[in-house]
Coordinates of C-alpha atoms and ligand atoms in Angstrom, one line a residue:
M1 CA 114.8 173.5 -70.8
K2 CA 111.5 173.0 -72.6
V3 CA 108.5 175.2 -71.6
K4 CA 106.6 172.2 -70.5
N5 CA 109.3 171.2 -68.1
L6 CA 109.6 174.7 -66.7
W7 CA 105.8 174.7 -66.3
D8 CA 106.0 171.4 -64.4
K9 CA 108.5 173.0 -62.1
S10 CA 106.1 175.8 -61.5
L11 CA 103.5 173.3 -60.5
V12 CA 105.7 171.8 -57.9
I13 CA 106.2 175.2 -56.4
L14 CA 102.5 175.8 -56.4
R15 CA 101.6 172.5 -54.9
D16 CA 103.5 173.5 -51.8
E17 CA 101.7 176.8 -51.5
I18 CA 98.1 176.0 -52.3
N19 CA 95.6 174.1 -50.3
P20 CA 95.7 170.5 -51.7
N21 CA 91.9 170.4 -52.4
S22 CA 92.0 173.5 -54.5
F23 CA 95.2 172.4 -56.1
N24 CA 93.7 169.0 -57.1
L25 CA 90.5 170.5 -58.3
L26 CA 91.8 173.4 -60.3
F27 CA 95.4 172.7 -61.4
K28 CA 94.8 169.4 -63.3
D29 CA 94.3 170.4 -67.0
I30 CA 96.4 173.5 -67.4
N31 CA 98.9 173.6 -70.2
P32 CA 101.4 176.1 -71.3
V33 CA 100.7 176.8 -75.0
N34 CA 103.0 179.6 -76.0
L35 CA 106.2 181.4 -74.9
D36 CA 106.6 184.5 -76.9
G37 CA 109.5 186.7 -75.8
N38 CA 108.8 186.9 -72.1
E39 CA 105.1 186.4 -72.4
L40 CA 103.9 183.0 -71.2
T41 CA 100.4 181.9 -72.2
I42 CA 98.7 179.1 -70.4
L43 CA 95.5 177.5 -71.4
I44 CA 92.7 176.5 -69.0
E45 CA 90.0 174.8 -71.1
N46 CA 87.2 175.0 -68.6
S47 CA 86.1 178.6 -68.4
F48 CA 84.7 178.3 -64.8
K49 CA 88.1 177.0 -63.6
K50 CA 89.8 179.7 -65.6
D51 CA 87.8 182.5 -63.9
A52 CA 88.3 181.0 -60.5
I53 CA 92.0 180.6 -61.0
I54 CA 92.5 184.1 -62.3
K55 CA 90.6 185.5 -59.4
K56 CA 92.3 183.5 -56.6
F57 CA 95.7 182.4 -57.8
Y58 CA 96.9 184.7 -60.5
D59 CA 99.6 186.1 -58.3
H60 CA 100.7 182.7 -57.0
I61 CA 101.1 181.4 -60.5
S62 CA 102.8 184.4 -61.7
S63 CA 105.4 184.2 -58.9
A64 CA 105.9 180.5 -59.3
V65 CA 106.4 180.9 -63.0
N66 CA 108.9 183.7 -62.4
Q67 CA 110.9 181.4 -60.0
S68 CA 111.0 178.5 -62.3
F69 CA 111.5 180.3 -65.6
G70 CA 114.1 182.5 -63.9
S71 CA 113.2 185.7 -65.5
N72 CA 110.6 188.4 -65.7
V73 CA 107.8 186.4 -67.2
N74 CA 104.5 188.1 -68.2
L75 CA 101.7 185.6 -67.5
K76 CA 98.7 185.4 -69.7
I77 CA 95.9 183.0 -68.9
I78 CA 93.5 182.2 -71.7
G79 CA 90.4 180.0 -72.1
K80 CA 89.3 177.8 -74.9
I81 CA 87.7 180.4 -77.1
D82 CA 90.7 182.6 -76.9
A83 CA 92.8 179.6 -77.8
E84 CA 90.8 178.7 -80.9
S85 CA 90.9 182.2 -82.3
K86 CA 94.6 182.4 -81.6
S87 CA 95.4 179.0 -83.1
S88 CA 93.6 179.9 -86.3
F89 CA 96.2 182.6 -86.9
K90 CA 99.2 180.6 -85.9
N91 CA 98.5 177.5 -88.0
N92 CA 100.9 177.8 -90.8
K93 CA 99.5 175.0 -92.9
E94 CA 96.1 176.6 -92.8
S95 CA 97.5 180.0 -93.8
F96 CA 99.4 178.4 -96.7
Y97 CA 96.1 177.4 -98.3
K98 CA 94.4 180.6 -97.2
Y99 CA 96.7 183.1 -99.0
T100 CA 95.7 182.5 -102.6
F101 CA 94.2 184.8 -105.3
N102 CA 91.0 182.7 -105.1
N103 CA 90.6 183.7 -101.5
F104 CA 91.2 187.3 -102.1
I105 CA 88.0 189.3 -102.3
V106 CA 88.2 192.1 -104.8
G107 CA 86.5 195.5 -104.4
S108 CA 87.2 199.0 -105.5
S109 CA 89.6 199.5 -102.6
N110 CA 92.0 196.8 -103.8
E111 CA 91.3 196.0 -107.4
L112 CA 94.4 197.7 -108.8
A113 CA 96.7 196.0 -106.4
F114 CA 95.0 192.7 -107.2
A115 CA 95.2 193.2 -111.0
A116 CA 98.9 194.2 -110.7
S117 CA 99.7 191.2 -108.6
K118 CA 97.9 188.8 -110.9
Q119 CA 99.8 190.2 -113.8
I120 CA 103.2 190.1 -112.3
A121 CA 102.5 186.5 -111.2
D122 CA 102.1 185.7 -114.8
F123 CA 105.7 186.5 -115.2
D124 CA 106.3 186.9 -118.9
E125 CA 103.0 188.7 -119.4
S126 CA 103.9 191.6 -117.2
D127 CA 105.6 194.7 -118.5
F128 CA 106.3 196.5 -115.3
N129 CA 108.9 195.8 -112.8
P130 CA 109.3 196.2 -109.8
L131 CA 105.8 196.3 -108.1
Y132 CA 105.4 198.3 -104.9
I133 CA 102.2 197.7 -102.9
Y134 CA 101.4 199.9 -99.9
S135 CA 98.6 200.2 -97.4
E136 CA 97.9 200.5 -93.7
V137 CA 98.2 197.2 -91.8
G138 CA 95.8 194.4 -92.2
L139 CA 94.5 195.3 -95.7
G140 CA 95.9 192.4 -97.7
K141 CA 99.5 193.1 -98.7
T142 CA 101.0 190.0 -97.3
H143 CA 98.0 188.0 -98.7
L144 CA 98.8 189.3 -102.2
L145 CA 102.5 188.7 -101.9
L146 CA 102.0 185.1 -100.8
S147 CA 99.5 184.6 -103.6
I148 CA 102.0 185.7 -106.1
H149 CA 104.8 183.7 -104.5
K150 CA 102.6 180.5 -104.6
H151 CA 101.5 181.1 -108.2
L152 CA 105.1 181.5 -109.3
S153 CA 106.4 178.5 -107.4
R154 CA 103.7 176.3 -108.9
N155 CA 104.8 177.4 -112.3
N156 CA 108.4 176.3 -111.5
K157 CA 109.8 179.7 -110.9
N158 CA 112.4 180.1 -108.2
S159 CA 110.5 182.6 -106.1
I160 CA 111.6 183.8 -102.7
Y161 CA 109.2 185.4 -100.2
I162 CA 110.9 187.1 -97.2
S163 CA 110.1 189.9 -94.8
S164 CA 112.7 192.6 -94.8
E165 CA 113.4 191.9 -91.2
R166 CA 114.5 188.3 -92.0
F167 CA 116.3 189.6 -95.0
T168 CA 118.3 191.9 -92.7
N169 CA 119.1 189.2 -90.3
E170 CA 120.3 186.8 -93.0
Y171 CA 122.4 189.6 -94.5
I172 CA 124.0 190.4 -91.2
R173 CA 124.7 186.8 -90.5
S174 CA 126.2 186.2 -93.9
I175 CA 128.7 189.0 -93.2
K176 CA 129.5 187.8 -89.7
E177 CA 130.0 184.2 -90.8
R178 CA 131.8 185.3 -94.0
K179 CA 129.2 183.7 -96.2
T180 CA 128.3 186.7 -98.3
D181 CA 128.9 184.5 -101.4
D182 CA 126.1 182.2 -100.4
F183 CA 123.9 185.0 -99.6
R184 CA 124.5 186.5 -103.0
K185 CA 124.0 183.2 -104.8
K186 CA 120.7 182.6 -103.1
Y187 CA 119.2 186.0 -103.8
R188 CA 120.7 186.7 -107.2
N189 CA 119.7 183.4 -108.7
C190 CA 116.0 183.6 -108.1
D191 CA 113.4 184.4 -110.7
A192 CA 111.4 186.5 -108.3
L193 CA 112.1 188.2 -105.0
L194 CA 109.2 189.3 -102.8
I195 CA 110.1 191.5 -99.8
D196 CA 107.4 192.2 -97.3
D197 CA 107.3 195.0 -94.7
I198 CA 110.0 197.0 -96.4
Q199 CA 109.6 199.8 -93.7
F200 CA 111.8 197.7 -91.5
L201 CA 114.8 198.6 -93.6
S202 CA 114.4 202.2 -92.6
G203 CA 117.7 203.3 -91.0
K204 CA 119.5 200.1 -91.8
T205 CA 122.0 201.6 -94.3
Q206 CA 124.2 198.6 -94.7
T207 CA 121.4 196.2 -95.5
Q208 CA 119.9 198.8 -97.8
E209 CA 123.2 198.8 -99.6
G210 CA 123.1 195.0 -99.9
F211 CA 119.5 195.1 -101.0
F212 CA 120.3 197.7 -103.6
H213 CA 122.9 195.5 -105.3
T214 CA 120.7 192.5 -105.2
F215 CA 117.9 194.6 -106.6
N216 CA 120.0 195.9 -109.5
D217 CA 121.3 192.5 -110.4
L218 CA 117.8 191.0 -110.5
F219 CA 116.4 193.9 -112.3
L220 CA 119.0 193.8 -115.1
K221 CA 118.2 190.1 -115.6
S222 CA 114.5 191.0 -115.9
K223 CA 113.7 189.0 -112.7
K224 CA 110.7 190.2 -110.9
I225 CA 110.8 192.2 -107.7
I226 CA 107.8 192.8 -105.6
I227 CA 107.8 194.9 -102.5
A228 CA 105.2 195.7 -99.8
G229 CA 105.2 198.4 -97.2
D230 CA 103.2 200.6 -94.9
D231 CA 103.9 203.9 -96.6
P232 CA 103.3 205.7 -99.9
L233 CA 106.6 205.9 -101.8
K234 CA 107.3 209.6 -101.0
L235 CA 107.3 208.8 -97.3
V236 CA 109.3 205.6 -97.4
D237 CA 112.5 206.2 -95.4
L238 CA 115.0 204.5 -97.7
E239 CA 118.0 205.7 -99.7
S240 CA 116.8 207.8 -102.6
R241 CA 118.4 205.6 -105.2
L242 CA 116.2 202.7 -104.0
I243 CA 113.1 204.9 -104.0
S244 CA 113.8 205.9 -107.6
R245 CA 114.2 202.3 -108.6
F246 CA 110.8 201.6 -107.0
Q247 CA 109.3 204.6 -108.8
S248 CA 110.4 203.2 -112.2
G249 CA 108.0 200.3 -111.8
L250 CA 104.4 200.2 -110.7
V251 CA 103.2 201.6 -107.4
V252 CA 99.7 200.7 -106.2
D253 CA 97.9 201.2 -102.9
I254 CA 95.2 199.3 -101.1
Q255 CA 92.5 201.4 -99.4
P256 CA 90.3 200.4 -96.5
P257 CA 87.4 198.3 -97.9
D258 CA 84.0 199.9 -98.4
F259 CA 81.0 198.4 -96.8
E260 CA 80.0 196.0 -99.6
T261 CA 83.6 194.6 -99.8
K262 CA 83.6 194.1 -96.1
V263 CA 80.3 192.2 -96.3
A264 CA 81.7 190.1 -99.2
I265 CA 84.9 189.3 -97.2
I266 CA 82.8 188.3 -94.1
E267 CA 80.7 186.0 -96.3
H268 CA 83.7 184.5 -97.8
K269 CA 85.3 183.8 -94.4
L270 CA 82.0 182.3 -93.2
K271 CA 81.9 180.0 -96.1
L272 CA 85.4 178.8 -95.5
L273 CA 84.4 178.0 -91.9
D274 CA 81.1 176.5 -93.0
L275 CA 79.3 178.9 -90.8
N276 CA 75.8 180.4 -91.3
I277 CA 74.8 183.7 -89.7
S278 CA 72.1 186.2 -90.5
R279 CA 72.6 189.1 -92.8
E280 CA 71.8 191.4 -89.8
I281 CA 74.9 190.1 -88.0
T282 CA 77.1 190.3 -91.1
D283 CA 76.1 194.0 -91.5
Y284 CA 76.7 194.6 -87.8
I285 CA 80.3 193.3 -88.1
A286 CA 80.9 195.2 -91.3
N287 CA 79.9 198.4 -89.7
L288 CA 81.9 197.7 -86.6
C289 CA 85.2 196.9 -88.3
Q290 CA 86.6 200.2 -89.3
I291 CA 90.2 199.4 -89.0
N292 CA 91.2 196.3 -90.9
I293 CA 90.4 192.9 -92.2
R294 CA 92.3 191.1 -89.5
Q295 CA 89.6 192.2 -87.1
I296 CA 86.9 190.8 -89.3
E297 CA 88.7 187.5 -89.2
S298 CA 89.1 187.4 -85.4
I299 CA 85.4 188.1 -85.0
V300 CA 84.3 185.4 -87.5
N301 CA 86.7 182.9 -85.8
R302 CA 85.2 183.7 -82.4
L303 CA 81.7 183.2 -83.7
K304 CA 82.8 179.9 -85.1
A305 CA 84.3 178.9 -81.8
M306 CA 81.2 179.9 -80.0
V307 CA 79.0 177.8 -82.2
S308 CA 81.2 174.7 -81.9
L309 CA 81.4 175.1 -78.1
T310 CA 77.7 175.8 -77.4
N311 CA 76.1 174.1 -80.4
Q312 CA 73.6 177.0 -80.6
E313 CA 72.7 179.2 -83.4
I314 CA 74.0 182.7 -83.2
T315 CA 71.5 185.4 -82.5
I316 CA 72.3 189.1 -83.0
E317 CA 72.2 189.5 -79.2
N318 CA 74.8 186.9 -78.3
A319 CA 76.9 188.0 -81.3
K320 CA 76.9 191.5 -79.9
S321 CA 77.6 190.5 -76.4
M322 CA 80.5 188.4 -77.5
I323 CA 81.9 191.1 -79.7
I324 CA 81.6 193.8 -77.1
G325 CA 84.6 193.4 -74.8
F326 CA 86.6 192.2 -77.7
D327 CA 89.9 193.8 -77.0
E328 CA 90.7 194.9 -80.5
I329 CA 87.5 196.8 -80.8
K330 CA 87.2 199.4 -78.1
V331 CA 84.4 201.2 -79.8
Q332 CA 82.5 201.7 -76.6
N333 CA 85.0 203.7 -74.7
K334 CA 86.0 205.8 -77.7
P335 CA 84.9 209.4 -78.0
A336 CA 83.2 210.4 -81.2
P337 CA 85.8 211.4 -83.9
S338 CA 83.9 214.7 -84.4
S339 CA 84.7 215.7 -80.8
V340 CA 88.5 215.5 -81.3
I341 CA 89.2 218.8 -83.2
P342 CA 87.1 220.9 -80.8
A343 CA 89.0 219.3 -77.9
V344 CA 92.3 220.1 -79.5
S345 CA 91.1 223.6 -80.2
K346 CA 90.3 224.1 -76.5
A347 CA 93.6 222.8 -75.3
T348 CA 95.8 224.8 -77.8
G349 CA 93.7 227.9 -78.3
V350 CA 93.8 227.4 -82.1
S351 CA 90.3 227.6 -83.6
V352 CA 88.6 224.7 -85.3
D353 CA 88.6 226.5 -88.6
E354 CA 92.3 227.2 -88.4
I355 CA 93.0 223.5 -87.6
K356 CA 91.0 222.4 -90.7
G357 CA 92.4 225.2 -92.8
K358 CA 95.7 225.8 -94.7
G359 CA 97.5 228.1 -92.3
R360 CA 101.2 227.2 -91.8
S361 CA 102.1 229.1 -88.6
E362 CA 103.7 226.9 -86.0
N363 CA 100.9 226.8 -83.4
I364 CA 98.3 226.0 -86.1
V365 CA 100.5 223.3 -87.6
I366 CA 101.1 221.7 -84.2
A367 CA 97.4 221.7 -83.3
R368 CA 96.6 220.1 -86.7
R369 CA 99.2 217.4 -86.3
L370 CA 98.0 216.7 -82.7
S371 CA 94.5 216.2 -84.2
C372 CA 96.0 213.7 -86.7
F373 CA 97.7 211.9 -83.9
I374 CA 94.7 211.5 -81.7
L375 CA 92.3 210.5 -84.5
N376 CA 94.7 208.0 -85.9
K377 CA 96.4 206.6 -82.8
D378 CA 93.9 207.0 -80.0
L379 CA 90.8 206.5 -81.9
N380 CA 92.3 204.1 -84.5
L381 CA 90.7 205.9 -87.4
T382 CA 92.3 205.2 -90.7
T383 CA 94.5 207.9 -92.1
T384 CA 91.9 208.3 -94.9
A385 CA 89.1 208.8 -92.4
S386 CA 91.2 211.1 -90.2
G387 CA 92.1 213.0 -93.4
S388 CA 88.5 213.6 -94.3
L389 CA 87.8 215.2 -90.9
L390 CA 90.8 217.5 -91.3
N391 CA 90.5 218.2 -95.1
K392 CA 93.9 216.6 -95.5
N393 CA 95.2 213.7 -97.6
H394 CA 96.4 210.4 -96.4
A395 CA 100.1 211.4 -96.7
S396 CA 99.8 214.5 -94.6
I397 CA 98.1 212.6 -91.8
I398 CA 100.9 210.1 -91.8
N399 CA 103.4 213.0 -91.7
G400 CA 101.5 214.6 -88.8
V401 CA 101.4 211.4 -86.8
R402 CA 105.1 210.8 -87.3
F403 CA 106.0 214.4 -86.3
I404 CA 104.0 214.1 -83.1
E405 CA 105.5 210.7 -82.2
K406 CA 109.0 212.1 -82.5
E407 CA 108.3 215.5 -80.9
L408 CA 106.6 213.9 -77.9
K409 CA 109.9 212.4 -76.8
S410 CA 111.3 215.8 -76.0
N411 CA 108.6 218.5 -76.0
F412 CA 107.1 218.9 -72.6
N413 CA 104.5 221.4 -73.7
L414 CA 103.2 219.1 -76.4
R415 CA 102.9 216.3 -73.9
H416 CA 101.0 218.5 -71.6
N417 CA 98.6 219.6 -74.4
L418 CA 98.1 216.0 -75.5
Q419 CA 97.2 215.0 -71.9
Q420 CA 94.7 217.9 -71.7
V421 CA 93.0 216.8 -74.9
R422 CA 92.9 213.2 -73.7
N423 CA 91.4 214.3 -70.4
T424 CA 88.7 216.3 -72.1
L425 CA 87.9 213.3 -74.3
K426 CA 88.2 210.8 -71.4
I427 CA 90.9 208.8 -73.2
N428 CA 93.2 207.1 -70.8
Ligands
ADP501 P1 98.8 193.4 -94.4 O1 100.0 192.5 -94.9 O2 98.5 194.5 -95.4 O3 99.0 193.9 -93.0 P2 97.4 190.9 -94.5 O4 97.7 190.4 -95.9 O5 98.2 190.2 -93.4 O6 97.5 192.4 -94.4 O7 95.8 190.7 -94.3 C1 95.2 190.6 -93.0 C2 94.2 189.5 -93.0 O8 93.1 189.9 -93.8 C3 94.8 188.3 -93.7 O9 94.4 187.1 -93.0 C4 94.2 188.3 -95.1 O10 93.9 187.0 -95.5 C5 92.9 189.0 -94.9 N1 92.5 189.8 -96.1 C6 93.0 191.0 -96.4 N2 92.4 191.5 -97.5 C7 91.6 190.5 -97.9 C8 90.7 190.4 -99.0 N3 90.6 191.3 -100.0 N4 90.0 189.2 -99.1 C9 90.1 188.3 -98.2 N5 90.9 188.3 -97.1 C10 91.6 189.4 -97.0
MG502 MG1 101.7 192.1 -93.9

């Protein structure tokens, strides 16, 4: 049954339970907007009604929804501003125009990846193959891949862009339905294959096998292969023969943008939205967004929504009050990064100098990795920023975080230490 019908069913249940005056007043213009997994999002445009409904009837609605949808539904109620910033991400048509080379702002953090992408998009001009681009999330890999893909398609190349997750699903389906010939035909007859989020192939040996053969076939025919992933090559968890294929081409990374690039990106997004804000606010946002560019976009989208809803110019005060409480940026509740290593030292008995040093004995290494984990996961610092606090490089931070993630599943002492540090730092 359609989401809308199921929602109507929930309304019938609610009408029986709620006082008719309240029901008529509050439950008129509510619409389900999204069902993603078991999360149902409903939109209440009027923010006063939204607040009243959440306060008084959240539990009623949640139980009605669970009755009519017949499963464990997580209810999310949003207002208009949330909806606008959300829809600007979901709108595929918009993103189709958005992801182009022209809309990619180049700075020192991404110029190599940009130059390499432009070159491989010029097909016959490029002398490297494949191209592997890696970075932390939200720094522009997908943007570059889609820009290459569009450029190639416009020049009549048969280019395929696909996430490695979808690639895996298609591959498995082709085996199940005995259509591996079709699969092969599709992927081996293209001029360029762009695979996004390759880290998803980790552990999927059979798909890696399929990918390897596709890769070789394309490679021998001088077709282009472009791959994006989260990890530097030496940490990519794929068969070594695949890694060495990637190594034979060009490997470039994207670093978090510096302040000037962030400002340029913000200004570019403002222009696309036809929005004017003062330089003071732009600088404020640039300073605030330490994690990724997706954050910058959500803030700018919200500012736009705020202007169109209130018709007021944005002052630094109302920009700040809107941005605070923004769920992706929990800057307020976060302890200072410089307090992390002393807190780990206190919990583990390993000195600050030892944590930052080069010693390899087990307790020191664990304390160091725990610091990586807290800086990167709890405080959301980039691996580069975490690394500079610990005198370690990007790769060893990633290693440290991975190690702790794995170890936490079985190591009781480590869990206890982590909790102690979190208590000291008031992280919950
Ligand atoms: P990734 O694939 O690395 O996680 P995305 O390509 O999805 O990151 O980028 C996240 C968002 O930030 C996208 O909306 C993208 O358009 C935007 N973005 C990233 N880098 C830039 C840039 N240099 N200039 C303009 N927008 C960018
Ligand atoms: Mg991506």
